[in-house]
Amino acid sequence: MDVQFVVSGFAVGLLVGMTGVGGGSLMTPLLTLLFGVTPAVAVGTDLAFASLTKGVGTFTHKMRGTVHWDIVRRLCIGALPAAFLASLALKHFGTLNKEMGQIIRYMIASSVLLTVIALLFKRKMLAWITAHPERQLQGRALSIATIVSGAVLGTLVTISSIGAGAIGATLLVMLYPRLTAAEVAGTDIAYAVPLTAIAAIGHWWLGSINWTLLLTLLVGSLPGITIGAYAARAVPERLLRGLLAVTLVAVAAKLVYS
């Protein structure tokens, strides 16, 4: 068991526990840039990792009653077929050739930048939608927007393993501004479980999951997430998110220009 992967898993878990940002936006670029893991294998391994860890989180939120299952259902109607189709597209075009690997790198970089936008402007977007209640979607329009959002997230997550965390939570806040923070987190994690599971199965079918690497990352990340959750109150959230945003911008630039 490689100690550097255990340490990396612990560091990412710690940041996830402290900031709530999805591990994909941190783990996938880390595996690609620092350890030279091919983009397809980095994405597939991280999706398997996410499906396992988010399953535990969903159980906790279910017990607390902070999951809106009607919203989860709408998101899944869009996300699950999109994940399946994205897996077929990756199979057709090939995930392990050089050209497709570069495209996946660009998709990872784009998803990282979307995460940065979600981190920096989530509060401003929420303030704007709250100040303009007439712009809030209702009824059928809201349901359609939720399904479309799920489809976009399903595609992003399958190709880059990024999107189910900060981006998904930001979309939920914009579409359902009356949800509490705990309800946003619980609903976001709950729909991500079947999404990441289907995407991970697709990558397993494609042969792009490193199971030994997955186990090693879990050994480090699970205690990291636990410690980070307890330490979150001791560190200013704004400082953490600012540092994280700067780091992710640098990661996106490296992915594009390396």
XYZ file of C-alpha atoms in Angstrom:
258
model
C 0.000 0.000 0.000
C 1.625 3.245 -1.184
C 1.929 5.742 1.664
C 1.780 8.747 -0.664
C -1.694 7.750 -1.863
C -2.857 7.237 1.732
C -1.551 10.702 2.637
C -3.185 12.221 -0.457
C -6.492 10.582 0.413
C -6.234 11.911 3.946
C -5.458 15.470 2.725
C -8.364 15.496 0.281
C -10.700 13.998 2.884
C -9.631 16.655 5.368
C -10.415 19.472 2.910
C -13.731 17.892 1.938
C -14.714 17.592 5.588
C -13.777 21.213 6.277
C -15.215 22.850 3.141
C -17.931 20.509 1.884
C -16.509 20.690 -1.650
C -16.751 17.451 -3.598
C -13.645 15.287 -3.546
C -13.671 14.943 -7.342
C -12.589 18.536 -7.895
C -9.548 17.799 -5.720
C -8.813 14.096 -6.103
C -9.034 13.723 -9.882
C -6.634 16.606 -10.711
C -4.304 15.421 -7.933
C -4.089 11.913 -9.379
C -3.619 13.248 -12.897
C -1.050 15.970 -12.225
C 0.918 14.764 -9.220
C 0.996 11.013 -9.735
C 0.690 10.761 -13.505
C -2.438 8.592 -13.446
C -4.120 8.658 -16.851
C -7.194 10.935 -16.941
C -9.626 8.087 -17.655
C -8.342 5.935 -14.774
C -8.287 8.951 -12.422
C -11.930 9.690 -13.267
C -13.086 6.079 -13.006
C -11.315 5.431 -9.704
C -12.631 8.659 -8.207
C -16.203 7.821 -9.251
C -15.998 4.445 -7.499
C -14.540 6.247 -4.477
C -17.382 8.799 -4.507
C -20.159 6.222 -4.804
C -18.917 4.458 -1.661
C -18.306 7.539 0.493
C -21.508 9.323 -0.563
C -23.530 6.219 0.275
C -22.492 6.567 3.909
C -23.378 10.268 3.840
C -26.810 9.564 2.366
C -27.651 7.127 5.167
C -26.797 9.795 7.757
C -28.896 12.467 6.038
C -31.805 10.035 5.635
C -31.802 9.401 9.370
C -31.848 13.173 9.969
C -34.721 13.714 7.503
C -32.725 16.163 5.361
C -33.264 14.538 1.959
C -36.002 15.752 -0.420
C -36.674 12.569 -2.350
C -38.951 14.253 -4.907
C -36.031 16.488 -5.969
C -33.677 13.490 -5.957
C -36.077 11.680 -8.302
C -36.175 14.600 -10.784
C -32.402 14.948 -10.781
C -31.982 11.224 -11.362
C -34.442 11.254 -14.287
C -31.994 13.543 -16.064
C -28.677 12.383 -14.586
C -28.849 8.594 -14.881
C -29.634 8.355 -18.632
C -27.018 11.072 -19.263
C -24.407 9.053 -17.344
C -25.281 5.935 -19.348
C -25.061 7.780 -22.678
C -21.789 9.452 -21.671
C -20.336 6.024 -20.837
C -21.378 4.741 -24.275
C -19.751 7.787 -25.878
C -16.512 7.150 -23.987
C -16.617 3.508 -25.099
C -17.183 4.528 -28.710
C -14.441 7.165 -28.859
C -12.042 5.302 -26.531
C -10.947 6.471 -23.062
C -7.355 5.312 -23.149
C -6.053 6.818 -26.399
C -4.031 10.025 -26.297
C -6.562 12.282 -28.028
C -9.466 11.249 -25.789
C -7.239 11.557 -22.730
C -6.551 15.176 -23.652
C -10.269 15.877 -24.109
C -10.952 14.402 -20.671
C -8.227 16.670 -19.237
C -9.991 19.702 -20.737
C -13.320 18.510 -19.340
C -11.744 18.124 -15.894
C -10.298 21.646 -16.142
C -13.693 23.084 -17.194
C -15.454 21.315 -14.327
C -12.836 22.586 -11.860
C -13.437 26.168 -13.038
C -17.211 25.703 -12.664
C -16.543 24.548 -9.109
C -14.529 27.736 -8.488
C -17.445 29.864 -9.741
C -19.803 27.934 -7.470
C -17.462 28.484 -4.509
C -16.981 32.214 -5.038
C -20.408 33.368 -6.179
C -22.865 30.993 -4.506
C -23.918 33.532 -1.854
C -24.310 36.358 -4.377
C -26.395 34.182 -6.665
C -28.595 33.149 -3.748
C -28.984 36.772 -2.640
C -30.035 37.766 -6.162
C -32.610 34.983 -6.532
C -34.004 35.754 -3.064
C -34.320 39.446 -3.953
C -36.187 38.600 -7.166
C -38.843 36.045 -6.204
C -40.641 36.679 -9.487
C -37.715 35.027 -11.284
C -38.001 31.788 -9.290
C -39.284 28.852 -11.287
C -42.460 27.086 -10.213
C -44.426 23.971 -11.100
C -43.702 22.304 -14.447
C -40.935 24.768 -15.368
C -39.119 23.969 -12.116
C -39.426 20.222 -12.707
C -38.061 20.521 -16.245
C -35.186 22.739 -15.100
C -34.309 20.182 -12.406
C -34.289 17.311 -14.913
C -32.132 19.306 -17.352
C -29.733 20.210 -14.526
C -29.500 16.515 -13.667
C -28.650 15.670 -17.279
C -25.889 18.283 -17.392
C -24.459 17.067 -14.081
C -24.683 13.436 -15.170
C -22.621 14.172 -18.272
C -20.037 16.233 -16.390
C -19.652 13.679 -13.608
C -19.244 10.706 -15.944
C -16.596 12.395 -18.089
C -14.687 14.308 -15.407
C -15.937 12.895 -12.025
C -16.538 16.539 -11.020
C -19.861 18.322 -10.625
C -21.927 16.406 -8.082
C -20.566 18.464 -5.158
C -20.235 22.234 -5.288
C -21.834 22.636 -8.729
C -24.782 20.411 -7.882
C -25.339 22.132 -4.549
C -25.236 25.571 -6.198
C -27.837 24.541 -8.782
C -30.063 23.237 -5.992
C -29.765 26.533 -4.134
C -30.694 28.458 -7.284
C -33.651 26.222 -8.129
C -34.878 25.663 -4.544
C -33.790 28.704 -2.485
C -36.107 27.775 0.408
C -34.146 24.615 1.238
C -31.995 24.785 4.347
C -28.241 24.204 4.066
C -28.647 20.718 5.547
C -31.409 19.871 3.068
C -29.293 21.061 0.144
C -26.377 18.929 1.344
C -28.544 15.866 1.993
C -30.400 16.071 -1.328
C -27.178 16.725 -3.254
C -25.452 13.709 -1.707
C -28.492 11.431 -2.146
C -28.880 11.932 -5.900
C -25.096 11.663 -6.352
C -25.057 8.072 -5.033
C -26.887 6.403 -7.964
C -25.251 8.832 -10.395
C -21.682 8.070 -9.317
C -22.520 4.367 -9.025
C -23.789 4.156 -12.612
C -20.879 6.255 -13.865
C -18.449 4.035 -11.930
C -20.042 0.882 -13.411
C -19.581 2.453 -16.838
C -15.888 3.050 -16.154
C -15.545 -0.493 -14.759
C -16.956 -1.713 -18.070
C -14.399 0.499 -19.839
C -11.581 -0.918 -17.686
C -10.661 2.474 -16.197
C -10.840 1.756 -12.448
C -7.723 0.945 -10.413
C -9.126 -1.035 -7.470
C -5.865 -1.116 -5.510
C -5.584 2.660 -5.786
C -9.227 3.008 -4.724
C -8.674 0.988 -1.534
C -5.536 2.966 -0.699
C -7.327 6.298 -1.084
C -10.194 5.113 1.120
C -7.782 4.176 3.909
C -6.586 7.793 4.060
C -9.738 9.703 3.180
C -12.237 8.241 5.643
C -10.375 9.422 8.781
C -9.538 12.677 6.961
C -13.201 13.465 6.316
C -14.069 12.720 9.944
C -11.326 14.963 11.348
C -12.121 17.719 8.841
C -15.782 17.752 9.811
C -14.854 18.284 13.458
C -12.215 20.916 12.597
C -14.493 22.906 10.284
C -15.740 25.205 13.051
C -12.207 26.212 14.059
C -11.172 27.609 10.630
C -12.919 30.599 8.947
C -14.981 29.251 6.036
C -14.293 32.285 3.831
C -10.523 31.838 4.189
C -10.711 28.139 3.376
C -12.904 28.615 0.339
C -10.709 31.460 -0.948
C -7.552 29.353 -0.699
C -9.338 26.427 -2.269
C -10.566 28.578 -5.167
C -7.024 29.851 -5.874
C -5.679 26.297 -5.768
C -8.352 25.022 -8.154
C -7.697 27.824 -10.660
C -4.004 26.885 -10.668
C -4.960 23.223 -11.127
C -7.230 24.040 -14.093
C -4.470 26.093 -15.740
C -1.973 23.247 -15.256
C -4.396 20.730 -16.749
C -4.884 22.862 -19.857
C -1.292 23.872 -20.481
C 0.632 20.746 -19.377
